[in-house]
Coordinates of C-alpha atoms in Angstrom, one line a residue:
M14 CA 142.4 131.5 93.2
L15 CA 140.8 134.1 95.4
Y16 CA 137.7 134.2 93.3
F17 CA 137.5 130.4 93.5
F18 CA 137.5 130.5 97.3
I19 CA 135.0 133.3 97.4
L20 CA 132.7 131.2 95.1
I21 CA 133.1 128.1 97.3
G22 CA 132.3 130.3 100.4
I23 CA 129.2 131.7 98.7
I24 CA 128.0 128.1 97.8
L25 CA 128.8 126.9 101.3
I26 CA 126.8 129.8 102.9
Y27 CA 123.9 129.1 100.6
F28 CA 123.9 125.4 101.5
L29 CA 124.0 126.3 105.2
F30 CA 121.1 128.7 104.6
V31 CA 119.1 125.9 102.9
I32 CA 119.8 123.4 105.7
D33 CA 118.7 125.9 108.3
R34 CA 115.6 127.2 106.4
L35 CA 114.3 123.8 105.4
G36 CA 115.0 122.4 108.9
L37 CA 117.1 119.6 107.5
Y38 CA 119.2 119.4 110.6
Q39 CA 116.0 118.9 112.6
R40 CA 114.3 116.4 110.3
I41 CA 117.0 114.2 108.9
P42 CA 118.4 112.9 112.2
L43 CA 114.9 111.9 113.2
A44 CA 114.4 110.2 109.8
L45 CA 117.7 108.3 110.2
G46 CA 117.0 107.2 113.8
K47 CA 114.8 104.3 115.0
I48 CA 111.1 104.9 114.9
S49 CA 108.3 102.8 116.4
I50 CA 104.9 104.4 116.5
E51 CA 103.9 103.4 120.1
N52 CA 106.9 105.4 121.5
I53 CA 106.4 108.7 119.5
S54 CA 104.5 110.6 122.2
E55 CA 107.0 109.6 124.9
R56 CA 109.9 110.7 122.7
A57 CA 108.2 114.0 121.9
A58 CA 107.5 114.6 125.6
K59 CA 111.1 114.1 126.5
K60 CA 112.3 116.3 123.7
Y61 CA 109.8 119.2 123.8
G62 CA 108.3 119.0 127.3
E63 CA 105.6 121.6 128.1
K64 CA 106.3 123.8 125.0
I65 CA 102.9 124.2 123.2
I66 CA 103.1 122.6 119.8
F67 CA 99.5 122.0 118.8
T68 CA 96.4 124.2 119.2
T69 CA 92.8 123.5 118.3
D70 CA 89.8 125.7 117.3
K71 CA 87.5 123.9 119.8
P72 CA 88.2 122.3 123.2
C73 CA 87.6 118.6 123.7
S74 CA 84.0 117.8 124.9
W75 CA 85.6 115.8 127.7
S76 CA 88.4 116.5 130.3
I77 CA 90.6 114.7 132.8
P78 CA 90.9 116.5 136.1
E79 CA 94.5 115.4 136.7
I80 CA 95.5 116.8 133.3
E81 CA 93.6 120.1 133.8
K82 CA 95.5 120.6 137.1
K83 CA 98.9 120.0 135.5
F84 CA 98.4 121.6 132.1
P85 CA 96.2 124.7 131.9
G86 CA 94.5 125.6 128.7
D87 CA 91.8 123.7 126.9
V88 CA 92.8 124.3 123.3
S89 CA 96.6 124.1 123.6
W90 CA 98.6 120.9 123.7
S91 CA 102.2 120.3 124.6
A92 CA 103.9 117.0 123.8
L93 CA 104.0 116.3 127.6
K94 CA 100.3 116.9 127.9
I95 CA 99.6 114.6 124.9
N96 CA 101.8 111.9 126.4
S97 CA 100.2 112.2 129.9
T98 CA 96.7 112.3 128.5
T99 CA 97.1 109.3 126.3
G100 CA 98.9 107.4 129.1
L101 CA 95.9 107.8 131.4
L102 CA 93.5 106.9 128.7
A103 CA 95.5 103.8 127.8
K104 CA 95.4 102.8 131.5
M105 CA 91.7 103.3 131.5
L106 CA 91.2 101.2 128.4
R107 CA 93.1 98.3 130.0
E108 CA 91.6 98.5 133.5
I109 CA 88.1 99.8 133.0
F110 CA 87.3 98.3 129.6
Q111 CA 89.6 95.2 130.0
M112 CA 91.1 95.8 126.5
K113 CA 93.2 92.9 125.3
L114 CA 96.3 92.8 123.3
N115 CA 95.6 93.4 119.5
E116 CA 92.0 94.1 120.3
R117 CA 90.3 96.2 117.6
V118 CA 88.7 99.4 119.0
G119 CA 86.4 101.5 116.8
I120 CA 86.4 105.3 116.8
L121 CA 83.3 106.9 115.3
K122 CA 82.7 110.6 116.3
Q123 CA 82.6 114.1 115.0
N124 CA 85.8 115.4 113.6
H125 CA 88.2 116.8 116.2
F126 CA 91.9 116.7 117.1
D127 CA 91.0 114.3 120.0
I128 CA 90.6 111.5 117.5
H129 CA 94.5 111.4 117.4
L130 CA 94.5 111.2 121.2
F131 CA 92.3 108.1 121.2
I132 CA 94.3 106.5 118.4
V133 CA 97.5 107.0 120.4
S134 CA 95.8 105.7 123.6
I135 CA 94.6 102.5 121.9
I136 CA 98.0 101.8 120.5
K137 CA 99.7 102.5 123.8
A138 CA 97.4 100.0 125.5
G139 CA 98.3 97.4 123.0
G140 CA 95.3 97.6 120.8
I141 CA 94.5 98.2 117.1
A142 CA 93.0 101.6 116.4
C143 CA 90.1 101.6 113.9
P144 CA 89.1 105.3 113.1
I145 CA 86.0 105.7 111.1
N146 CA 84.9 108.9 109.3
G147 CA 82.2 110.6 111.5
K148 CA 80.0 111.1 108.4
F149 CA 80.1 107.4 107.6
A150 CA 76.7 106.3 106.1
S151 CA 74.4 104.9 108.8
E152 CA 73.4 101.9 106.7
N153 CA 77.1 100.8 106.5
I154 CA 77.9 101.1 110.2
D155 CA 76.6 97.7 111.2
P156 CA 78.4 95.7 108.5
Y157 CA 81.6 97.7 108.9
L158 CA 81.7 97.1 112.7
S159 CA 80.9 93.5 112.1
H160 CA 83.9 93.1 109.7
L161 CA 86.1 95.0 112.2
G162 CA 84.9 92.7 115.1
S163 CA 85.1 95.7 117.5
R164 CA 83.9 95.0 121.0
L165 CA 84.4 98.6 122.1
L166 CA 83.4 101.8 120.2
I167 CA 84.5 105.3 121.1
T168 CA 81.9 107.9 120.2
D169 CA 80.2 111.1 121.2
I170 CA 76.6 112.2 122.0
F171 CA 76.0 113.6 118.5
T172 CA 76.9 110.3 116.9
L173 CA 75.2 108.2 119.6
K174 CA 71.9 110.0 118.7
R175 CA 72.5 109.2 115.1
L176 CA 73.1 105.5 115.9
I177 CA 69.8 105.4 117.9
E178 CA 67.8 107.1 115.1
E179 CA 69.3 105.5 112.0
C180 CA 70.9 102.1 112.9
K181 CA 69.2 98.7 113.5
K182 CA 72.3 96.8 114.7
L183 CA 75.8 97.7 115.7
G184 CA 78.0 94.7 114.9
A185 CA 79.4 92.8 117.8
L186 CA 79.7 95.8 120.1
E187 CA 79.6 95.2 123.9
Q188 CA 80.7 98.6 125.2
I189 CA 80.6 102.3 124.2
L190 CA 82.9 105.0 125.6
L191 CA 81.2 108.4 125.4
T192 CA 83.7 111.2 124.9
E193 CA 81.7 113.7 126.9
K194 CA 81.5 115.4 130.3
K195 CA 78.4 113.9 131.8
G196 CA 78.0 117.2 133.8
N197 CA 77.5 119.1 130.6
F198 CA 74.0 117.5 130.4
S199 CA 71.1 117.7 132.8
F200 CA 70.3 114.5 134.7
S201 CA 67.1 114.0 132.8
E202 CA 68.8 114.6 129.4
S203 CA 71.7 112.2 130.0
E204 CA 69.3 109.5 131.4
N205 CA 67.0 109.9 128.5
I206 CA 69.8 109.5 125.9
I207 CA 71.1 106.3 127.7
E208 CA 67.6 104.9 128.1
R209 CA 66.7 105.4 124.5
F210 CA 70.0 103.7 123.5
H211 CA 69.4 100.7 125.8
E212 CA 65.8 100.3 124.5
K213 CA 67.2 99.8 121.0
F214 CA 70.5 98.1 121.8
P215 CA 69.9 96.4 125.2
G216 CA 73.2 94.4 125.3
I217 CA 75.6 97.3 125.0
H218 CA 77.1 98.9 128.1
I219 CA 77.8 102.7 128.0
E220 CA 80.5 104.5 130.1
W221 CA 81.0 108.3 130.2
L222 CA 84.7 109.2 129.8
D223 CA 84.9 111.5 132.8
E224 CA 83.5 108.8 135.0
A225 CA 85.6 106.0 133.5
V226 CA 88.8 107.9 134.0
A227 CA 88.0 109.2 137.4
T228 CA 89.8 106.5 139.3
I229 CA 92.9 106.4 137.0
Y230 CA 95.9 108.1 138.4
E231 CA 98.8 106.2 136.8
E232 CA 99.9 106.6 133.2
A233 CA 100.3 103.4 131.2
K234 CA 103.6 102.7 129.6
P235 CA 103.2 101.8 125.9
V236 CA 103.0 98.1 125.1
K237 CA 106.1 97.3 123.0
R238 CA 105.2 96.5 119.4
T239 CA 107.1 94.7 116.6
K240 CA 107.5 96.0 113.1
N241 CA 104.9 93.4 111.9
D242 CA 102.2 94.3 114.4
I243 CA 99.1 95.8 113.0
L244 CA 98.4 99.2 114.7
Y245 CA 95.6 100.6 112.5
L246 CA 92.6 99.5 110.5
V247 CA 91.8 102.8 108.8
H248 CA 88.6 103.6 107.1
S249 CA 89.3 104.2 103.4
S250 CA 87.3 106.5 101.1
G251 CA 85.3 103.7 99.6
T252 CA 85.9 104.9 96.0
T253 CA 86.3 101.2 94.9
G254 CA 83.0 100.1 96.5
F255 CA 82.1 99.5 100.1
P256 CA 84.6 101.3 102.3
K257 CA 87.3 99.0 103.6
A258 CA 89.6 99.1 106.7
V259 CA 93.1 99.4 105.3
V260 CA 95.6 97.3 107.3
L261 CA 98.6 99.3 108.5
Q262 CA 101.5 97.8 110.3
N263 CA 104.0 99.4 112.6
G264 CA 107.1 98.9 110.4
P265 CA 105.7 100.3 107.1
Q266 CA 104.0 103.2 108.9
S267 CA 107.2 104.0 110.8
H268 CA 109.1 103.9 107.5
A269 CA 106.4 106.2 106.0
I270 CA 107.1 108.7 108.8
R271 CA 110.8 108.7 107.8
G272 CA 109.7 109.5 104.2
W273 CA 107.5 112.3 105.4
L274 CA 110.4 113.8 107.4
C275 CA 112.5 113.7 104.3
Y276 CA 110.2 115.1 101.7
V277 CA 108.1 117.6 103.6
H278 CA 110.4 120.6 103.8
I279 CA 109.4 122.5 106.9
S280 CA 111.2 123.9 109.9
R281 CA 109.9 124.2 113.5
K282 CA 112.1 127.3 113.7
Y283 CA 110.4 129.2 110.9
D284 CA 107.2 127.5 110.0
K285 CA 103.7 127.1 111.4
A286 CA 101.0 125.0 109.8
Y287 CA 97.2 125.2 109.7
L288 CA 95.3 121.9 109.1
A289 CA 91.7 121.5 108.1
V290 CA 91.4 117.7 107.6
P291 CA 89.4 114.6 108.5
N292 CA 91.4 113.2 111.4
N293 CA 90.5 109.6 110.7
H294 CA 92.4 109.5 107.4
Q295 CA 95.6 107.6 106.9
A296 CA 97.6 110.5 105.6
V297 CA 96.5 112.7 108.5
I298 CA 97.4 110.1 111.1
L299 CA 100.8 109.8 109.4
S300 CA 101.2 113.6 109.5
F301 CA 100.2 113.8 113.1
N302 CA 102.9 111.3 114.1
A303 CA 105.5 113.1 112.1
L304 CA 104.5 116.5 113.3
L305 CA 104.5 115.4 116.9
L306 CA 107.9 113.7 116.6
M307 CA 109.3 116.9 115.0
G308 CA 107.7 119.2 117.5
M309 CA 106.1 121.3 114.7
K310 CA 103.7 124.2 115.6
V311 CA 100.3 123.3 114.1
H312 CA 96.7 124.5 114.5
W313 CA 94.0 121.9 114.0
T314 CA 90.5 123.0 112.9
C315 CA 87.5 120.6 113.0
T316 CA 85.9 121.8 109.8
Y317 CA 86.8 120.6 106.3
D318 CA 83.6 120.1 104.4
W319 CA 81.0 122.1 102.4
A320 CA 78.6 122.4 105.3
N321 CA 80.8 123.9 108.0
F322 CA 84.0 125.2 106.4
D323 CA 84.1 129.0 106.6
A324 CA 86.6 130.0 103.9
E325 CA 86.6 133.7 104.7
K326 CA 87.2 133.1 108.4
I327 CA 90.0 130.6 107.6
L328 CA 91.7 133.0 105.3
E329 CA 91.6 135.7 108.0
E330 CA 93.1 133.3 110.5
L331 CA 95.8 132.2 108.1
Y332 CA 96.8 135.9 107.6
A333 CA 96.5 137.0 111.2
G334 CA 98.4 133.9 112.5
N335 CA 101.3 134.3 110.0
Y336 CA 100.9 130.6 109.0
T337 CA 103.4 129.4 106.4
G338 CA 101.6 126.2 105.4
F339 CA 98.0 124.9 104.9
F340 CA 97.0 121.3 104.7
G341 CA 93.5 120.4 103.6
F342 CA 91.7 118.1 101.2
L343 CA 90.5 119.1 97.7
I344 CA 87.2 120.4 99.0
T345 CA 88.9 123.0 101.3
Y346 CA 91.1 124.4 98.5
R347 CA 88.1 124.8 96.2
Q348 CA 86.3 126.8 98.8
L349 CA 89.4 128.9 99.6
K350 CA 89.8 129.6 95.9
G351 CA 86.2 130.7 95.6

């Protein structure tokens, strides 16, 4: 009988070890609870506060003075900082750009963590986020934007120059939000870029993010969404022909987050992840939401392709940072292996 109780004790201790090491006590209650995507950043802010959970390899090319005052550090992001930033951006979208409920807003820019911030902001403001891969073929941009019906496009200077040089039309666009600090460019340089754009696309108004958000001091509360509301139209890979915008609703995506929390066995106590991914992708957006809700420590790098991915540097960073997990697409694993 004694041996039986010893065996039961050993089994119990082992199960407690598994529960702790895999973070089951952290993930399963979240998975069993109510999830609605528009509220995730608020929930995370209340739970994790100013604890740094995400870091990036490059700072954003834009900033919000109110955020810089409250949250120092340009490559570190707490849940509270994410929530405040996206709240101000959502307010800006409503007030400055007059964004309407269920309006489709395109995001076409170089790969960076800030793509997630713009996606969250659009959804908070009551819109539908339409992230597009920054390397999207120029000849497809006009028909893709036309199918989306986007009135507003969020982009950066690098992509704006590509639009000027390589596109003839830009769908039904009326406004562009430039995700840059205007002060990073000389007066003549910024004026030249805008002038060139207006010569080719005279009916489209451009706003610099730092100027557009300058008069916004109040954070927007997220617009309540139902489970049937469409929140994303995500750019697919296009392997079946012309790339399509995959329709993603709040309910199914919230359920997908529950699944992620159940089958991705990580613990915020023991684990730290390194991501080298295209941030417009559906699987990455899903992971962002789950990781934020969980308060998981993650480093986001911008590079993930043949041209810019430095495999040796990444391996050094993985070793030096004691990362326990790496998430990339096939192209990154092939380079790491080589």
